[in-house]
Each structure stands twice: as structure tokens, then as C-alpha cells.
mmCIF file of N, CA and C in Angstrom:
data_model
loop_
_atom_site.group_PDB
_atom_site.id
_atom_site.type_symbol
_atom_site.label_atom_id
_atom_site.label_comp_id
_atom_site.label_asym_id
_atom_site.label_seq_id
_atom_site.Cartn_x
_atom_site.Cartn_y
_atom_site.Cartn_z
ATOM 1 N N MET A 168 61.184 94.136 17.847
ATOM 2 C CA MET A 168 60.711 94.575 16.562
ATOM 3 C C MET A 168 59.697 95.729 16.637
ATOM 4 N N ALA A 169 60.069 96.728 15.829
ATOM 5 C CA ALA A 169 59.187 97.962 15.763
ATOM 6 C C ALA A 169 57.844 97.722 15.281
ATOM 7 N N THR A 170 56.876 98.316 15.761
ATOM 8 C CA THR A 170 55.490 98.296 15.301
ATOM 9 C C THR A 170 55.142 99.184 14.128
ATOM 10 N N LYS A 171 53.888 98.913 13.568
ATOM 11 C CA LYS A 171 53.625 99.892 12.383
ATOM 12 C C LYS A 171 53.467 101.195 13.066
ATOM 13 N N GLU A 172 52.971 101.537 14.252
ATOM 14 C CA GLU A 172 52.848 102.806 14.819
ATOM 15 C C GLU A 172 54.150 103.520 15.056
ATOM 16 N N GLU A 173 55.190 102.665 15.467
ATOM 17 C CA GLU A 173 56.565 103.184 15.737
ATOM 18 C C GLU A 173 57.145 103.657 14.380
ATOM 19 N N CYS A 174 56.952 102.798 13.364
ATOM 20 C CA CYS A 174 57.381 103.119 12.053
ATOM 21 C C CYS A 174 56.793 104.411 11.474
ATOM 22 N N ARG A 175 55.437 104.539 11.578
ATOM 23 C CA ARG A 175 54.799 105.736 11.254
ATOM 24 C C ARG A 175 55.349 106.977 12.030
ATOM 25 N N SER A 176 55.388 106.857 13.203
ATOM 26 C CA SER A 176 55.990 107.819 14.043
ATOM 27 C C SER A 176 57.383 108.280 13.615
ATOM 28 N N ALA A 177 58.214 107.260 13.302
ATOM 29 C CA ALA A 177 59.580 107.590 12.887
ATOM 30 C C ALA A 177 59.602 108.455 11.493
ATOM 31 N N LEU A 178 58.764 107.994 10.571
ATOM 32 C CA LEU A 178 58.508 108.750 9.348
ATOM 33 C C LEU A 178 58.074 110.266 9.646
ATOM 34 N N ASP A 179 57.162 110.335 10.621
ATOM 35 C CA ASP A 179 56.777 111.720 11.089
ATOM 36 C C ASP A 179 57.868 112.568 11.496
ATOM 37 N N LYS A 180 58.630 111.856 12.342
ATOM 38 C CA LYS A 180 59.888 112.524 13.006
ATOM 39 C C LYS A 180 60.856 112.923 11.886
ATOM 40 N N LEU A 181 60.948 111.955 11.054
ATOM 41 C CA LEU A 181 61.977 112.390 9.997
ATOM 42 C C LEU A 181 61.462 113.510 9.065
ATOM 43 N N SER A 182 60.273 113.633 8.963
ATOM 44 C CA SER A 182 59.626 114.702 8.234
ATOM 45 C C SER A 182 59.888 116.038 8.922
ATOM 46 N N ASP A 183 59.668 115.930 10.325
ATOM 47 C CA ASP A 183 59.841 117.093 11.224
ATOM 48 C C ASP A 183 61.178 117.474 11.188
ATOM 49 N N ASN A 184 62.211 116.604 11.212
ATOM 50 C CA ASN A 184 63.548 116.913 11.114
ATOM 51 C C ASN A 184 64.062 117.598 9.791
ATOM 52 N N MET A 185 63.557 117.109 8.726
ATOM 53 C CA MET A 185 63.757 117.717 7.411
ATOM 54 C C MET A 185 63.216 119.218 7.343
ATOM 55 N N ALA A 186 62.036 119.422 7.979
ATOM 56 C CA ALA A 186 61.429 120.786 7.945
ATOM 57 C C ALA A 186 62.181 121.631 8.648
ATOM 58 N N ARG A 187 62.900 121.330 9.776
ATOM 59 C CA ARG A 187 63.627 122.237 10.568
ATOM 60 C C ARG A 187 65.014 122.301 10.064
ATOM 61 N N ALA A 188 65.414 121.607 9.119
ATOM 62 C CA ALA A 188 66.746 121.442 8.633
ATOM 63 C C ALA A 188 67.343 122.892 8.187
ATOM 64 N N ASP A 189 68.723 123.032 8.042
ATOM 65 C CA ASP A 189 69.107 124.372 7.522
ATOM 66 C C ASP A 189 68.800 124.533 6.142
ATOM 67 N N ASP A 190 69.198 125.649 5.441
ATOM 68 C CA ASP A 190 68.719 125.941 4.259
ATOM 69 C C ASP A 190 69.222 124.986 3.027
ATOM 70 N N GLY A 191 70.537 124.718 3.253
ATOM 71 C CA GLY A 191 71.071 123.749 2.288
ATOM 72 C C GLY A 191 70.318 122.358 2.273
ATOM 73 N N ILE A 192 70.152 121.864 3.339
ATOM 74 C CA ILE A 192 69.413 120.481 3.381
ATOM 75 C C ILE A 192 68.027 120.543 3.102
ATOM 76 N N ARG A 193 67.376 121.768 3.424
ATOM 77 C CA ARG A 193 66.001 122.025 3.324
ATOM 78 C C ARG A 193 65.725 122.180 1.780
ATOM 79 N N GLY A 194 66.668 122.763 1.182
ATOM 80 C CA GLY A 194 66.625 122.956 -0.252
ATOM 81 C C GLY A 194 66.672 121.685 -1.008
ATOM 82 N N ALA A 195 67.479 120.796 -0.669
ATOM 83 C CA ALA A 195 67.428 119.450 -1.189
ATOM 84 C C ALA A 195 66.063 118.720 -0.911
ATOM 85 N N ALA A 196 65.567 118.998 0.259
ATOM 86 C CA ALA A 196 64.314 118.235 0.642
ATOM 87 C C ALA A 196 63.088 118.934 -0.069
ATOM 88 N N GLY A 197 63.256 119.994 -0.690
ATOM 89 C CA GLY A 197 62.136 120.724 -1.140
ATOM 90 C C GLY A 197 61.541 120.223 -2.510
ATOM 91 N N PHE A 198 61.829 119.106 -3.012
ATOM 92 C CA PHE A 198 61.441 118.698 -4.238
ATOM 93 C C PHE A 198 60.134 117.797 -4.045
ATOM 94 N N ASP A 199 59.383 117.628 -5.054
ATOM 95 C CA ASP A 199 58.098 116.898 -4.975
ATOM 96 C C ASP A 199 58.238 115.628 -5.624
ATOM 97 N N ARG A 200 58.212 114.610 -4.953
ATOM 98 C CA ARG A 200 58.374 113.196 -5.493
ATOM 99 C C ARG A 200 57.477 112.194 -4.743
ATOM 100 N N SER A 201 57.034 111.206 -5.599
ATOM 101 C CA SER A 201 56.258 110.064 -4.775
ATOM 102 C C SER A 201 57.328 109.300 -4.080
ATOM 103 N N LEU A 202 56.849 108.695 -2.980
ATOM 104 C CA LEU A 202 57.743 107.799 -2.056
ATOM 105 C C LEU A 202 56.937 106.662 -1.679
ATOM 106 N N SER A 203 57.727 105.563 -1.602
ATOM 107 C CA SER A 203 57.107 104.357 -0.772
ATOM 108 C C SER A 203 58.320 103.893 0.127
ATOM 109 N N CYS A 204 57.893 103.342 1.291
ATOM 110 C CA CYS A 204 58.803 102.958 2.277
ATOM 111 C C CYS A 204 58.222 101.483 2.798
ATOM 112 N N HIS A 205 58.805 100.510 2.214
ATOM 113 C CA HIS A 205 58.398 99.108 2.539
ATOM 114 C C HIS A 205 59.070 98.643 3.811
ATOM 115 N N ILE A 206 58.317 98.295 4.891
ATOM 116 C CA ILE A 206 58.960 97.871 6.226
ATOM 117 C C ILE A 206 58.978 96.280 5.934
ATOM 118 N N THR A 207 60.068 95.643 5.735
ATOM 119 C CA THR A 207 60.129 94.382 5.221
ATOM 120 C C THR A 207 59.653 93.312 6.251
ATOM 121 N N ASP A 208 59.983 93.495 7.558
ATOM 122 C CA ASP A 208 59.687 92.657 8.665
ATOM 123 C C ASP A 208 58.334 92.636 9.015
ATOM 124 N N LEU A 209 57.513 93.812 8.720
ATOM 125 C CA LEU A 209 56.029 93.920 8.925
ATOM 126 C C LEU A 209 55.341 93.637 7.761
ATOM 127 N N ASP A 210 55.987 93.589 6.571
ATOM 128 C CA ASP A 210 55.452 93.504 5.196
ATOM 129 C C ASP A 210 54.302 94.422 5.013
ATOM 130 N N THR A 211 54.700 95.735 5.501
ATOM 131 C CA THR A 211 53.801 96.944 5.328
ATOM 132 C C THR A 211 54.474 97.989 4.619
ATOM 133 N N THR A 212 53.770 98.633 3.723
ATOM 134 C CA THR A 212 54.286 99.726 2.866
ATOM 135 C C THR A 212 53.546 101.021 3.279
ATOM 136 N N PHE A 213 54.349 102.051 3.501
ATOM 137 C CA PHE A 213 53.838 103.433 3.658
ATOM 138 C C PHE A 213 54.063 104.202 2.304
ATOM 139 N N THR A 214 53.025 104.761 1.823
ATOM 140 C CA THR A 214 53.318 105.571 0.588
ATOM 141 C C THR A 214 52.784 107.040 0.760
ATOM 142 N N GLY A 215 53.405 107.794 0.028
ATOM 143 C CA GLY A 215 53.089 109.313 0.212
ATOM 144 C C GLY A 215 53.938 109.986 -0.809
ATOM 145 N N ARG A 216 54.266 111.259 -0.256
ATOM 146 C CA ARG A 216 55.019 112.336 -1.037
ATOM 147 C C ARG A 216 56.127 112.903 -0.262
ATOM 148 N N PHE A 217 57.275 113.288 -0.912
ATOM 149 C CA PHE A 217 58.110 114.322 -0.406
ATOM 150 C C PHE A 217 57.629 115.570 -1.023
ATOM 151 N N ASP A 218 57.123 116.475 -0.195
ATOM 152 C CA ASP A 218 56.520 117.802 -0.747
ATOM 153 C C ASP A 218 56.827 118.962 0.235
ATOM 154 N N ASP A 219 57.531 119.872 -0.458
ATOM 155 C CA ASP A 219 57.751 120.999 0.292
ATOM 156 C C ASP A 219 58.700 120.754 1.516
ATOM 157 N N GLY A 220 59.716 119.896 1.372
ATOM 158 C CA GLY A 220 60.590 119.643 2.466
ATOM 159 C C GLY A 220 60.005 118.622 3.609
ATOM 160 N N ARG A 221 58.811 118.060 3.334
ATOM 161 C CA ARG A 221 58.314 117.260 4.267
ATOM 162 C C ARG A 221 57.891 115.847 3.688
ATOM 163 N N ILE A 222 57.678 114.863 4.428
ATOM 164 C CA ILE A 222 57.172 113.552 4.089
ATOM 165 C C ILE A 222 55.778 113.476 4.356
ATOM 166 N N GLU A 223 54.874 113.407 3.563
ATOM 167 C CA GLU A 223 53.514 113.319 3.817
ATOM 168 C C GLU A 223 53.075 111.822 3.355
ATOM 169 N N VAL A 224 52.598 110.971 4.443
ATOM 170 C CA VAL A 224 52.359 109.740 4.316
ATOM 171 C C VAL A 224 50.698 109.876 3.962
ATOM 172 N N LEU A 225 50.423 109.193 2.838
ATOM 173 C CA LEU A 225 49.052 109.254 2.390
ATOM 174 C C LEU A 225 48.211 107.993 2.556
ATOM 175 N N ASP A 226 48.961 106.789 2.525
ATOM 176 C CA ASP A 226 48.368 105.457 2.767
ATOM 177 C C ASP A 226 49.336 104.577 3.351
ATOM 178 N N THR A 227 48.717 103.516 3.886
ATOM 179 C CA THR A 227 49.492 102.455 4.423
ATOM 180 C C THR A 227 48.693 101.241 4.103
ATOM 181 N N HIS A 228 49.460 100.167 3.564
ATOM 182 C CA HIS A 228 48.866 98.870 3.228
ATOM 183 C C HIS A 228 49.868 97.789 3.412
ATOM 184 N N GLU A 229 49.190 96.630 3.467
ATOM 185 C CA GLU A 229 49.866 95.322 3.713
ATOM 186 C C GLU A 229 50.733 94.937 2.321
ATOM 187 N N GLY A 230 51.848 94.408 2.457
ATOM 188 C CA GLY A 230 52.607 93.811 1.403
ATOM 189 C C GLY A 230 53.559 94.940 0.717
ATOM 190 N N PRO A 231 54.156 94.430 -0.326
ATOM 191 C CA PRO A 231 55.126 95.383 -1.083
ATOM 192 C C PRO A 231 54.349 96.572 -1.751
ATOM 193 N N PRO A 232 55.141 97.565 -2.220
ATOM 194 C CA PRO A 232 54.353 98.717 -2.946
ATOM 195 C C PRO A 232 53.469 98.135 -4.003
ATOM 196 N N ARG A 233 52.361 98.803 -4.237
ATOM 197 C CA ARG A 233 51.504 98.417 -5.260
ATOM 198 C C ARG A 233 51.870 99.204 -6.586
ATOM 199 N N GLU A 234 52.436 100.335 -6.463
ATOM 200 C CA GLU A 234 52.858 101.025 -7.567
ATOM 201 C C GLU A 234 54.298 101.486 -7.472
ATOM 202 N N LYS A 235 54.985 101.900 -8.540
ATOM 203 C CA LYS A 235 56.420 102.215 -8.468
ATOM 204 C C LYS A 235 56.470 103.815 -8.127
ATOM 205 N N ALA A 236 56.937 104.095 -7.072
ATOM 206 C CA ALA A 236 57.135 105.486 -6.537
ATOM 207 C C ALA A 236 58.393 105.907 -7.248
ATOM 208 N N GLN A 237 58.688 107.175 -7.227
ATOM 209 C CA GLN A 237 59.890 107.763 -7.665
ATOM 210 C C GLN A 237 61.059 107.562 -6.782
ATOM 211 N N ILE A 238 60.753 107.525 -5.416
ATOM 212 C CA ILE A 238 61.690 107.220 -4.496
ATOM 213 C C ILE A 238 61.253 106.075 -3.669
ATOM 214 N N ARG A 239 62.018 104.837 -3.683
ATOM 215 C CA ARG A 239 61.506 103.638 -2.986
ATOM 216 C C ARG A 239 62.511 103.266 -1.916
ATOM 217 N N LEU A 240 62.180 103.104 -0.753
ATOM 218 C CA LEU A 240 62.955 102.544 0.397
ATOM 219 C C LEU A 240 62.508 101.285 0.835
ATOM 220 N N ALA A 241 63.326 100.417 1.231
ATOM 221 C CA ALA A 241 62.905 99.074 1.901
ATOM 222 C C ALA A 241 64.002 98.784 3.052
ATOM 223 N N MET A 242 63.316 98.418 4.189
ATOM 224 C CA MET A 242 64.232 98.240 5.393
ATOM 225 C C MET A 242 63.427 97.560 6.478
ATOM 226 N N THR A 243 64.017 97.096 7.569
ATOM 227 C CA THR A 243 63.233 96.589 8.653
ATOM 228 C C THR A 243 62.794 97.877 9.569
ATOM 229 N N GLY A 244 61.638 97.573 10.237
ATOM 230 C CA GLY A 244 61.156 98.624 11.214
ATOM 231 C C GLY A 244 62.162 99.102 12.091
ATOM 232 N N ASP A 245 62.896 98.113 12.798
ATOM 233 C CA ASP A 245 64.033 98.665 13.679
ATOM 234 C C ASP A 245 65.138 99.380 12.973
ATOM 235 N N ASP A 246 65.438 99.172 11.757
ATOM 236 C CA ASP A 246 66.443 99.996 11.125
ATOM 237 C C ASP A 246 65.890 101.384 10.882
ATOM 238 N N LEU A 247 64.559 101.515 10.375
ATOM 239 C CA LEU A 247 63.924 102.871 10.303
ATOM 240 C C LEU A 247 64.112 103.547 11.527
ATOM 241 N N VAL A 248 63.579 103.150 12.520
ATOM 242 C CA VAL A 248 63.537 103.763 13.896
ATOM 243 C C VAL A 248 64.960 104.193 14.293
ATOM 244 N N SER A 249 65.878 103.201 14.035
ATOM 245 C CA SER A 249 67.422 103.512 14.503
ATOM 246 C C SER A 249 67.898 104.586 13.744
ATOM 247 N N MET A 250 67.626 104.689 12.407
ATOM 248 C CA MET A 250 68.275 105.777 11.526
ATOM 249 C C MET A 250 67.550 107.031 11.901
ATOM 250 N N VAL A 251 66.312 107.228 12.080
ATOM 251 C CA VAL A 251 65.713 108.433 12.595
ATOM 252 C C VAL A 251 66.154 108.949 13.972
ATOM 253 N N ASP A 252 66.377 107.908 14.768
ATOM 254 C CA ASP A 252 66.987 108.264 16.083
ATOM 255 C C ASP A 252 68.482 108.543 16.091
ATOM 256 N N GLY A 253 69.117 108.368 15.069
ATOM 257 C CA GLY A 253 70.566 108.694 14.837
ATOM 258 C C GLY A 253 71.515 107.572 15.348
ATOM 259 N N GLU A 254 70.922 106.403 15.579
ATOM 260 C CA GLU A 254 71.721 105.319 16.134
ATOM 261 C C GLU A 254 72.312 104.539 14.919
ATOM 262 N N LEU A 255 71.707 104.538 13.854
ATOM 263 C CA LEU A 255 72.130 104.023 12.465
ATOM 264 C C LEU A 255 72.409 104.998 11.407
ATOM 265 N N HIS A 256 73.644 104.934 10.918
ATOM 266 C CA HIS A 256 74.043 105.894 9.850
ATOM 267 C C HIS A 256 73.515 105.234 8.485
ATOM 268 N N PHE A 257 72.738 106.196 7.735
ATOM 269 C CA PHE A 257 72.218 105.719 6.476
ATOM 270 C C PHE A 257 73.209 105.063 5.508
ATOM 271 N N ALA A 258 74.347 105.872 5.243
ATOM 272 C CA ALA A 258 75.332 105.258 4.217
ATOM 273 C C ALA A 258 75.745 103.932 4.650
ATOM 274 N N LYS A 259 76.066 103.642 5.957
ATOM 275 C CA LYS A 259 76.662 102.279 6.270
ATOM 276 C C LYS A 259 75.296 101.304 6.244
ATOM 277 N N ALA A 260 74.266 101.574 6.469
ATOM 278 C CA ALA A 260 73.167 100.541 6.306
ATOM 279 C C ALA A 260 72.844 100.277 4.814
ATOM 280 N N TRP A 261 72.887 101.414 3.979
ATOM 281 C CA TRP A 261 72.708 101.199 2.644
ATOM 282 C C TRP A 261 73.958 100.365 1.990
ATOM 283 N N GLY A 262 75.139 100.721 2.419
ATOM 284 C CA GLY A 262 76.190 100.063 1.868
ATOM 285 C C GLY A 262 76.348 98.431 2.139
ATOM 286 N N SER A 263 75.772 98.227 3.341
ATOM 287 C CA SER A 263 75.758 96.741 3.822
ATOM 288 C C SER A 263 74.431 95.936 3.249
ATOM 289 N N GLY A 264 73.505 96.796 2.629
ATOM 290 C CA GLY A 264 72.375 96.146 2.222
ATOM 291 C C GLY A 264 71.147 96.086 3.155
ATOM 292 N N ARG A 265 71.395 96.661 4.411
ATOM 293 C CA ARG A 265 70.266 96.735 5.384
ATOM 294 C C ARG A 265 69.242 97.638 4.923
ATOM 295 N N VAL A 266 69.551 98.630 4.150
ATOM 296 C CA VAL A 266 68.609 99.626 3.680
ATOM 297 C C VAL A 266 68.653 99.571 2.144
ATOM 298 N N LYS A 267 67.543 99.430 1.455
ATOM 299 C CA LYS A 267 67.499 99.604 -0.049
ATOM 300 C C LYS A 267 66.925 100.928 -0.383
ATOM 301 N N LEU A 268 67.538 101.452 -1.343
ATOM 302 C CA LEU A 268 67.103 102.868 -1.925
ATOM 303 C C LEU A 268 67.048 102.698 -3.366
ATOM 304 N N GLU A 269 66.040 103.043 -4.093
ATOM 305 C CA GLU A 269 65.879 103.122 -5.466
ATOM 306 C C GLU A 269 65.289 104.443 -5.819
ATOM 307 N N ALA A 270 65.907 105.077 -6.874
ATOM 308 C CA ALA A 270 65.436 106.461 -7.199
ATOM 309 C C ALA A 270 66.119 106.814 -8.589
ATOM 310 N N GLY A 271 65.727 107.645 -9.231
ATOM 311 C CA GLY A 271 66.482 108.200 -10.403
ATOM 312 C C GLY A 271 67.843 108.889 -10.016
ATOM 313 N N PHE A 272 68.781 108.980 -10.942
ATOM 314 C CA PHE A 272 70.054 109.562 -10.564
ATOM 315 C C PHE A 272 70.095 110.871 -10.008
ATOM 316 N N ARG A 273 69.142 111.794 -10.522
ATOM 317 C CA ARG A 273 69.152 113.088 -10.032
ATOM 318 C C ARG A 273 68.435 113.159 -8.678
ATOM 319 N N ASP A 274 67.556 112.270 -8.327
ATOM 320 C CA ASP A 274 66.951 112.227 -7.082
ATOM 321 C C ASP A 274 67.955 111.762 -6.016
ATOM 322 N N LEU A 275 68.720 110.672 -6.527
ATOM 323 C CA LEU A 275 69.779 110.218 -5.544
ATOM 324 C C LEU A 275 70.808 111.284 -5.228
ATOM 325 N N LEU A 276 71.114 112.153 -5.998
ATOM 326 C CA LEU A 276 72.066 113.229 -5.805
ATOM 327 C C LEU A 276 71.462 114.151 -4.754
ATOM 328 N N ARG A 277 70.084 114.507 -4.905
ATOM 329 C CA ARG A 277 69.504 115.433 -4.050
ATOM 330 C C ARG A 277 69.397 114.561 -2.670
ATOM 331 N N LEU A 278 69.035 113.454 -2.737
ATOM 332 C CA LEU A 278 68.881 112.701 -1.423
ATOM 333 C C LEU A 278 69.945 112.548 -0.531
ATOM 334 N N ARG A 279 71.211 112.562 -1.142
ATOM 335 C CA ARG A 279 72.438 112.279 -0.431
ATOM 336 C C ARG A 279 72.634 113.195 0.632
ATOM 337 N N SER A 280 72.258 114.358 0.491
ATOM 338 C CA SER A 280 72.485 115.347 1.591
ATOM 339 C C SER A 280 71.451 115.222 2.887
ATOM 340 N N LEU A 281 70.297 114.644 2.458
ATOM 341 C CA LEU A 281 69.324 114.268 3.517
ATOM 342 C C LEU A 281 69.698 113.080 4.452
ATOM 343 N N LEU A 282 70.139 111.919 3.659
ATOM 344 C CA LEU A 282 70.224 110.744 4.222
ATOM 345 C C LEU A 282 71.771 110.302 4.481
#
């Protein structure tokens, strides 16, 4: 089971990957939205923002998200690490229910090129 530190590191790696992405993907990433990522097996939530093509984690707390972010993810720590490492494809994980993503329709359209 992935640790909180490994999950935080995976979010940092995802942020770095998006910052280095080509123009098309980086353009999709360049929007400013609040974000929460609930790691279900650790019952920990990372909150922050998508800002200028990067994920900025601002807080970590125990339990589910305290406020409704514009983009909400939920998954196990192992799934987060596997997705960022390229071992788990987001669409398959989302389709099977291993990863939950909630966002407005326009945000979902922009996120599809990232995830």
C-alpha cells in the first residue's frame, strides 16, 4: 500500500509531467481550478489547485474532502502511483470504477487530454 509521502510525490510528479507537456496538452492544463484528491485506502485528502499547468497541493488532511472542489478525484494510493508511473491507464481505471472523477462538463472535456 502506497504511503502518504508516495502519494504526495506522485502528485508532484504528475504536476511536473503536465508542466513539461507539449503545447496542446499544456494548454488544456493551463486552467485554474480547485482540486481535491481523496486517497481512499489512507482516508487522506490532498487539496489544492490546478494553476498555470501545474498541480499545487496546498493542504493535506485526514478524511474525505471538507469542501467541494471544482475537480474531485478519489482512488487508492496504489492506483494514483500506478497511473502516474504509466502502469495504469486512467480511462480503464475510471471506466471500471477504480478511479472516481467529478467535475463540470467543460472541465471534463479539458481534462480528457490530460488523463
